[in-house]
PDB file of C-alpha atoms in Angstrom:
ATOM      1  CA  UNK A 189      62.376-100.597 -17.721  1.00  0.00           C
ATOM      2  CA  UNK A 190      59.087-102.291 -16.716  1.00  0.00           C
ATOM      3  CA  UNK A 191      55.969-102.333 -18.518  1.00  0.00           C
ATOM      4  CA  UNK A 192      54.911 -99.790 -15.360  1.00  0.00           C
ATOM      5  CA  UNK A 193      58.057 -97.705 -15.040  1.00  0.00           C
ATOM      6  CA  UNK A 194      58.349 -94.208 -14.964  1.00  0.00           C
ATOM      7  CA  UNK A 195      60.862 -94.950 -18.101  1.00  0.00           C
ATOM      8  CA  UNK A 196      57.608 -95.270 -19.886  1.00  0.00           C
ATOM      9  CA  UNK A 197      55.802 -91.733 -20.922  1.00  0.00           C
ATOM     10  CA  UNK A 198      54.432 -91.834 -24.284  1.00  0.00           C
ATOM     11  CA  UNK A 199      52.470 -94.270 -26.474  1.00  0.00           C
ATOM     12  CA  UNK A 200      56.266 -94.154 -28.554  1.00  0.00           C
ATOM     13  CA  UNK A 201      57.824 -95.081 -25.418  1.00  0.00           C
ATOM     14  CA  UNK A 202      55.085 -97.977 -25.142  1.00  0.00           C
ATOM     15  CA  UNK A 203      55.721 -99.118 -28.545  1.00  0.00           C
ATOM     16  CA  UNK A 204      59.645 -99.090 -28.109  1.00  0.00           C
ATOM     17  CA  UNK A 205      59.051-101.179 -24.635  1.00  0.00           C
ATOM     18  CA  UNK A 206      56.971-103.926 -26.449  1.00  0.00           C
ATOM     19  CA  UNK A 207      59.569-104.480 -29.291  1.00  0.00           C
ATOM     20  CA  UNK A 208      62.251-104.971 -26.832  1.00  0.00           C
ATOM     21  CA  UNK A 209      60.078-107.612 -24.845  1.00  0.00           C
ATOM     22  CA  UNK A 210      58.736-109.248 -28.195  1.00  0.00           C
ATOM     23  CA  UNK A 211      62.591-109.592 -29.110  1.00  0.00           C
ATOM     24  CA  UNK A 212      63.406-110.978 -25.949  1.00  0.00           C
ATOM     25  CA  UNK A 213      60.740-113.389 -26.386  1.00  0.00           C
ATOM     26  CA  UNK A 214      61.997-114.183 -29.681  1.00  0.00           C
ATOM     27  CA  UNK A 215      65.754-115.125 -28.895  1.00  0.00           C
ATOM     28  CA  UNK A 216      64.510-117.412 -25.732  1.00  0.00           C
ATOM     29  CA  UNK A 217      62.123-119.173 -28.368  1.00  0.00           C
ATOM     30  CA  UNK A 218      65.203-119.527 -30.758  1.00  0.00           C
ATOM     31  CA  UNK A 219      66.710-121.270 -27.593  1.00  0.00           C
ATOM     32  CA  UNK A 220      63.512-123.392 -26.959  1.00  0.00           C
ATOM     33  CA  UNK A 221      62.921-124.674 -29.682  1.00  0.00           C
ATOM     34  CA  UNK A 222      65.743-127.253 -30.942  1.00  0.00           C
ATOM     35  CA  UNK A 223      65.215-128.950 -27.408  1.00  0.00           C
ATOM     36  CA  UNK A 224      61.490-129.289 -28.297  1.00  0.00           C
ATOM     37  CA  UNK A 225      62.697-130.526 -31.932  1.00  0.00           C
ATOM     38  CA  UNK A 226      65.310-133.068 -29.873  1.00  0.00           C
ATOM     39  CA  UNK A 227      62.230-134.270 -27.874  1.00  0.00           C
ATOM     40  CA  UNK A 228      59.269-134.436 -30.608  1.00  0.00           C
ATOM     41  CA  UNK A 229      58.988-138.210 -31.914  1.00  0.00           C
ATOM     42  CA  UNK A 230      55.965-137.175 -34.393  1.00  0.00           C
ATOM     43  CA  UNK A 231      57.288-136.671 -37.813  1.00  0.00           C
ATOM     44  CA  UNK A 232      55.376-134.305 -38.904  1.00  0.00           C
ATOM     45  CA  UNK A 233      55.525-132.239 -35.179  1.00  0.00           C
ATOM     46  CA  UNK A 234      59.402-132.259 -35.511  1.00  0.00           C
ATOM     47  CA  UNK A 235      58.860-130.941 -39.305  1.00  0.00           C
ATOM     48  CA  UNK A 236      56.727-128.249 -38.084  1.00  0.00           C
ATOM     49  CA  UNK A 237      59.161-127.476 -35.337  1.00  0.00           C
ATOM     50  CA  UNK A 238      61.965-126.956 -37.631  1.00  0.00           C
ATOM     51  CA  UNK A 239      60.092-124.661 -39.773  1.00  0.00           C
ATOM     52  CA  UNK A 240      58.876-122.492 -37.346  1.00  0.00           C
ATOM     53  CA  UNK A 241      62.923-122.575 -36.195  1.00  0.00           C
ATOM     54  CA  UNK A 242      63.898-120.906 -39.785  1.00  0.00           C
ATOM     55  CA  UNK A 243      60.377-118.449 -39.171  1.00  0.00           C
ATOM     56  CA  UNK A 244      61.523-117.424 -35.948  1.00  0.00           C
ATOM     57  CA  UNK A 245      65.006-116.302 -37.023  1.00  0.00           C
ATOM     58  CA  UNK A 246      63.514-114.166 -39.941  1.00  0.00           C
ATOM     59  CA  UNK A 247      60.913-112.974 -36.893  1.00  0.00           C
ATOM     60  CA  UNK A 248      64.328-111.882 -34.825  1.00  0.00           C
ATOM     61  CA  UNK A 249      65.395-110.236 -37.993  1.00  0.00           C
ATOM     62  CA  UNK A 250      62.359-108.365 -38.860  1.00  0.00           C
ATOM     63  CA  UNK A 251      62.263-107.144 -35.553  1.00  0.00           C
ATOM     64  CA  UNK A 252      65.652-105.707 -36.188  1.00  0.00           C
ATOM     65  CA  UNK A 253      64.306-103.948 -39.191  1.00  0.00           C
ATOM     66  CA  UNK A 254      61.242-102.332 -37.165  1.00  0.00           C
ATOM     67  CA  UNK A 255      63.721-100.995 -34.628  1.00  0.00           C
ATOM     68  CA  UNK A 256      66.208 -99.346 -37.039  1.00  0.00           C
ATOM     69  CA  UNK A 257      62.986 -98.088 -39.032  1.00  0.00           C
ATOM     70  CA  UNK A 258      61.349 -96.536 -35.775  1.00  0.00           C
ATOM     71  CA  UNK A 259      64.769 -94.996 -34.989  1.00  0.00           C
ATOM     72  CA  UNK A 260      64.972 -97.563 -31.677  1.00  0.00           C
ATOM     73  CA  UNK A 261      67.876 -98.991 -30.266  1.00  0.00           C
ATOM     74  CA  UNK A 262      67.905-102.634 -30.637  1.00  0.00           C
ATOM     75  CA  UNK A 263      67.952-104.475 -27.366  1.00  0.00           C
ATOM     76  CA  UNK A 264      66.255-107.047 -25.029  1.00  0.00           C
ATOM     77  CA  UNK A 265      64.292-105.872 -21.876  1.00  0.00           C
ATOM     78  CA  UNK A 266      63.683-109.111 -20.097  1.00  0.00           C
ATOM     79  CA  UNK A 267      60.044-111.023 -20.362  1.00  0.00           C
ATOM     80  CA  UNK A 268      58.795-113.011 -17.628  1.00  0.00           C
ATOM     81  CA  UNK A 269      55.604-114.400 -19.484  1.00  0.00           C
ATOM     82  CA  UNK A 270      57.625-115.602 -22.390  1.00  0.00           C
ATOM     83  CA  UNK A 271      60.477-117.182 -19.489  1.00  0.00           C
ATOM     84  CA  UNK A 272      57.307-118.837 -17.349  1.00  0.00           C
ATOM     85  CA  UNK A 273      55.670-120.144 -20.656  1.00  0.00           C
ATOM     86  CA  UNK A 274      59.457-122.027 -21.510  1.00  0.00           C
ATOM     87  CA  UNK A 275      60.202-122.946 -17.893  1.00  0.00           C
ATOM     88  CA  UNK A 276      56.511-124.415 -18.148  1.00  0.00           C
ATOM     89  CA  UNK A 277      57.194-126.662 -21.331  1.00  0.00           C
ATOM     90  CA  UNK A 278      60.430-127.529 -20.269  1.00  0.00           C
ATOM     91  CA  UNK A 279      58.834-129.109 -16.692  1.00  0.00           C
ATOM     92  CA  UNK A 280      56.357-130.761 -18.619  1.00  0.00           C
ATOM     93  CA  UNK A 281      58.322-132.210 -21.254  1.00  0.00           C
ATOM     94  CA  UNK A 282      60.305-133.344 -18.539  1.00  0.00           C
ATOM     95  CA  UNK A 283      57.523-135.710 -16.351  1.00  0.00           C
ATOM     96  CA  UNK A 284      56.274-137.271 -19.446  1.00  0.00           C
ATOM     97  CA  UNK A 285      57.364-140.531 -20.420  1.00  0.00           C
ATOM     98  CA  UNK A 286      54.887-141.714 -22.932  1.00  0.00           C
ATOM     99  CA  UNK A 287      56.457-140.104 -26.442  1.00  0.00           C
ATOM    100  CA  UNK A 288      53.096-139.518 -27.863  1.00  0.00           C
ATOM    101  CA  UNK A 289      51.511-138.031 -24.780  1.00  0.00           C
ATOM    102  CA  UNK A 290      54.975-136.333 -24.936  1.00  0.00           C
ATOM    103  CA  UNK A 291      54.278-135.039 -28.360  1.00  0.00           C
ATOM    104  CA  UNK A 292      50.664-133.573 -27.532  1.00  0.00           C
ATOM    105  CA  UNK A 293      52.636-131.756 -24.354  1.00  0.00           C
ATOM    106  CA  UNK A 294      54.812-130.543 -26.804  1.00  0.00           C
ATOM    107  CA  UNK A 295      51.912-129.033 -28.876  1.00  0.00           C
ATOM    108  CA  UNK A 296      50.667-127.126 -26.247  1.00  0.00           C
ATOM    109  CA  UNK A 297      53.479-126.297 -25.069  1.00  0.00           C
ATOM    110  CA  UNK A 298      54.169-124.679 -28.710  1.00  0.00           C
ATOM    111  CA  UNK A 299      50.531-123.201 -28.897  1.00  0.00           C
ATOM    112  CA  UNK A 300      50.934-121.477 -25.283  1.00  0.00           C
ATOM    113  CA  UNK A 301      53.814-119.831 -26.871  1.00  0.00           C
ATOM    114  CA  UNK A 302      52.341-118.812 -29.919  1.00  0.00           C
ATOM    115  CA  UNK A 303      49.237-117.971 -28.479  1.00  0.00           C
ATOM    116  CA  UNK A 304      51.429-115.266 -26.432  1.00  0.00           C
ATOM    117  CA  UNK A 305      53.003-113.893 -29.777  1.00  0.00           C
ATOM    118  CA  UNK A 306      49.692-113.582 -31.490  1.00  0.00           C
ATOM    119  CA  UNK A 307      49.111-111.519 -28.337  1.00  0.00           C
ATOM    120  CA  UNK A 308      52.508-109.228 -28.519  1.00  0.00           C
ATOM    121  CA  UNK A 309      52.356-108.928 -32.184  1.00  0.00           C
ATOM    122  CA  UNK A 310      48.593-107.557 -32.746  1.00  0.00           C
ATOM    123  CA  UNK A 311      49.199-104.989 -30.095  1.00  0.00           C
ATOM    124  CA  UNK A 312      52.661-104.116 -31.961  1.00  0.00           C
ATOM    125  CA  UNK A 313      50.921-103.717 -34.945  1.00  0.00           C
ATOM    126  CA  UNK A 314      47.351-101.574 -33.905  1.00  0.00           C
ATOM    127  CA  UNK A 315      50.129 -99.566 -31.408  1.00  0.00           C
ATOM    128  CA  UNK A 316      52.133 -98.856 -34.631  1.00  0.00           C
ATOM    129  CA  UNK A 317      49.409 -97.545 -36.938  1.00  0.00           C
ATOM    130  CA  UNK A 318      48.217 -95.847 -34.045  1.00  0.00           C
ATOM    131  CA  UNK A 319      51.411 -93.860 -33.859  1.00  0.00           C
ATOM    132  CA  UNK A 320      51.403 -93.164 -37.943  1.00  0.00           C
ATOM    133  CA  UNK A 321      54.037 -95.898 -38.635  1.00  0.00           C
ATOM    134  CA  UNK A 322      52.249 -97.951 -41.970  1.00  0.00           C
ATOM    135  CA  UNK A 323      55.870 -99.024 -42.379  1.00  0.00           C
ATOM    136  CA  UNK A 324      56.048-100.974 -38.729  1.00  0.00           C
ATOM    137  CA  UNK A 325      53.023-102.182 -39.131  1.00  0.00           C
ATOM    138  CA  UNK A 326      53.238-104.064 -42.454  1.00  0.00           C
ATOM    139  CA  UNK A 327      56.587-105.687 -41.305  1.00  0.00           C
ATOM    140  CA  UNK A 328      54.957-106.724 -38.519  1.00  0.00           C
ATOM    141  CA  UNK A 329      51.910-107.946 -39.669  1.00  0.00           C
ATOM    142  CA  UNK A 330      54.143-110.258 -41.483  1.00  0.00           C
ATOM    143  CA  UNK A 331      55.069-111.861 -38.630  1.00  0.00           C
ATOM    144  CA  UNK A 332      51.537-111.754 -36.755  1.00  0.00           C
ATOM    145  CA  UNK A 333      50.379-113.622 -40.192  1.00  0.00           C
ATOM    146  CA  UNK A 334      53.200-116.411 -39.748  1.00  0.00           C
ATOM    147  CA  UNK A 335      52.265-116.857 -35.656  1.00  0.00           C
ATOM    148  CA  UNK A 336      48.567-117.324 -36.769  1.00  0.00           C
ATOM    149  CA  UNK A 337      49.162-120.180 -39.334  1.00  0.00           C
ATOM    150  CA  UNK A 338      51.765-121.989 -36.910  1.00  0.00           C
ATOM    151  CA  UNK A 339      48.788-122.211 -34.472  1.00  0.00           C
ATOM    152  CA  UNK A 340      46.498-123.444 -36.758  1.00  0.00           C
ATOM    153  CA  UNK A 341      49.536-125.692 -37.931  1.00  0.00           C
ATOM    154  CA  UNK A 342      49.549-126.887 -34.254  1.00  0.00           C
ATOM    155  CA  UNK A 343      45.728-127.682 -33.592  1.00  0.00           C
ATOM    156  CA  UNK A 344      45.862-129.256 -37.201  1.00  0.00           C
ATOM    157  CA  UNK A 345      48.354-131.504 -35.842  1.00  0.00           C
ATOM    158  CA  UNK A 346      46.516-131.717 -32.278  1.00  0.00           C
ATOM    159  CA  UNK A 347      43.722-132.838 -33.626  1.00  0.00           C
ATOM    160  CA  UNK A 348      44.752-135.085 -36.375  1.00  0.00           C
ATOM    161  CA  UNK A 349      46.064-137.642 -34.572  1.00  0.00           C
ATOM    162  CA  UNK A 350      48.186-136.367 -32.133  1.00  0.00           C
ATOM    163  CA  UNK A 351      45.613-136.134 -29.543  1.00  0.00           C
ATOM    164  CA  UNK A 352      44.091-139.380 -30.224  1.00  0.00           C
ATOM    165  CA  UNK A 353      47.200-141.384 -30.337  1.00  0.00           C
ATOM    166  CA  UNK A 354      48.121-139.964 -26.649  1.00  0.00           C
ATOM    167  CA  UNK A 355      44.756-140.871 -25.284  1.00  0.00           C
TER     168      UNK A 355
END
């Protein structure tokens, strides 16, 4: 189903459409990620990294629980942002030598995909109090709430020290 098929009739059907793209997203970033761990030389990155590993497994699962709330199947409907954002890390990651210019790629590499969850999640969540569903929304906000402070994680890290050791 694509975000302009036919499938697609009601603000429900909307809703349904972005949790299966958001959980698509999720499972490639649970892919993503240990390679960007593997790659990270900053201690404090790789930290970070790991974390947000064990934060986006609980994401996959509260996902689960918004779809079996909502009465949703759970499945996947394929997301080319969130595959062009990865393919984009991993080409970068891949012409950069220098381990700390490395490690700022890295970082926005890892912003670029939160950035595009912050996105997903805050329509999720105005989409399900829109359609009367408190219950969605909380769960998700959750997760909006986690995506926020790993950005601000990020630029903390960006910009104290990362950044300046790559320049």
């Amino acid at each position: 189903m694509g975000l302009f098929s036919k499938d697609i009739k009601t603000m429900d059907d909307l809703f349904v459409h972005q949790l299966q793209d958001v959980y698509y997203a999720e499972k490639q970033i649970l892919s993503a990620l240990p390679k960007m761990i593997e790659k990270a030389t900053n201690p404090s990155l790789k930290q970070g990294l790991q974390s947000h590993l064990g934060e986006t497994e609980t994401h996959v699962q509260r996902l689960e629980q918004v779809f079996e709330m909502h009465g949703a199947e759970i499945k996947t409907t394929k997301c080319p942002a969130i595959n062009g954002i990865i393919e984009e890390a991993n080409e970068v990651a891949g012409d950069v030598e220098d381990k700390q210019v490395l490690d700022a790629a890295i970082i926005a590499s890892a912003q670029a995909v939160e950035h595009y969850e912050i996105t997903r999640y805050g329509t999720l969540v105005a989409w399900a109090k829109q359609l009367g569903r408190a219950d969605c929304a909380a769960v998700l906000e959750q997760t909006l709430r986690e995506e926020k402070a790993a950005d601000t994680k990020l630029t903390a890290l960006a910009t104290g020290g990362v950044n300046r050791a790559a320049a």
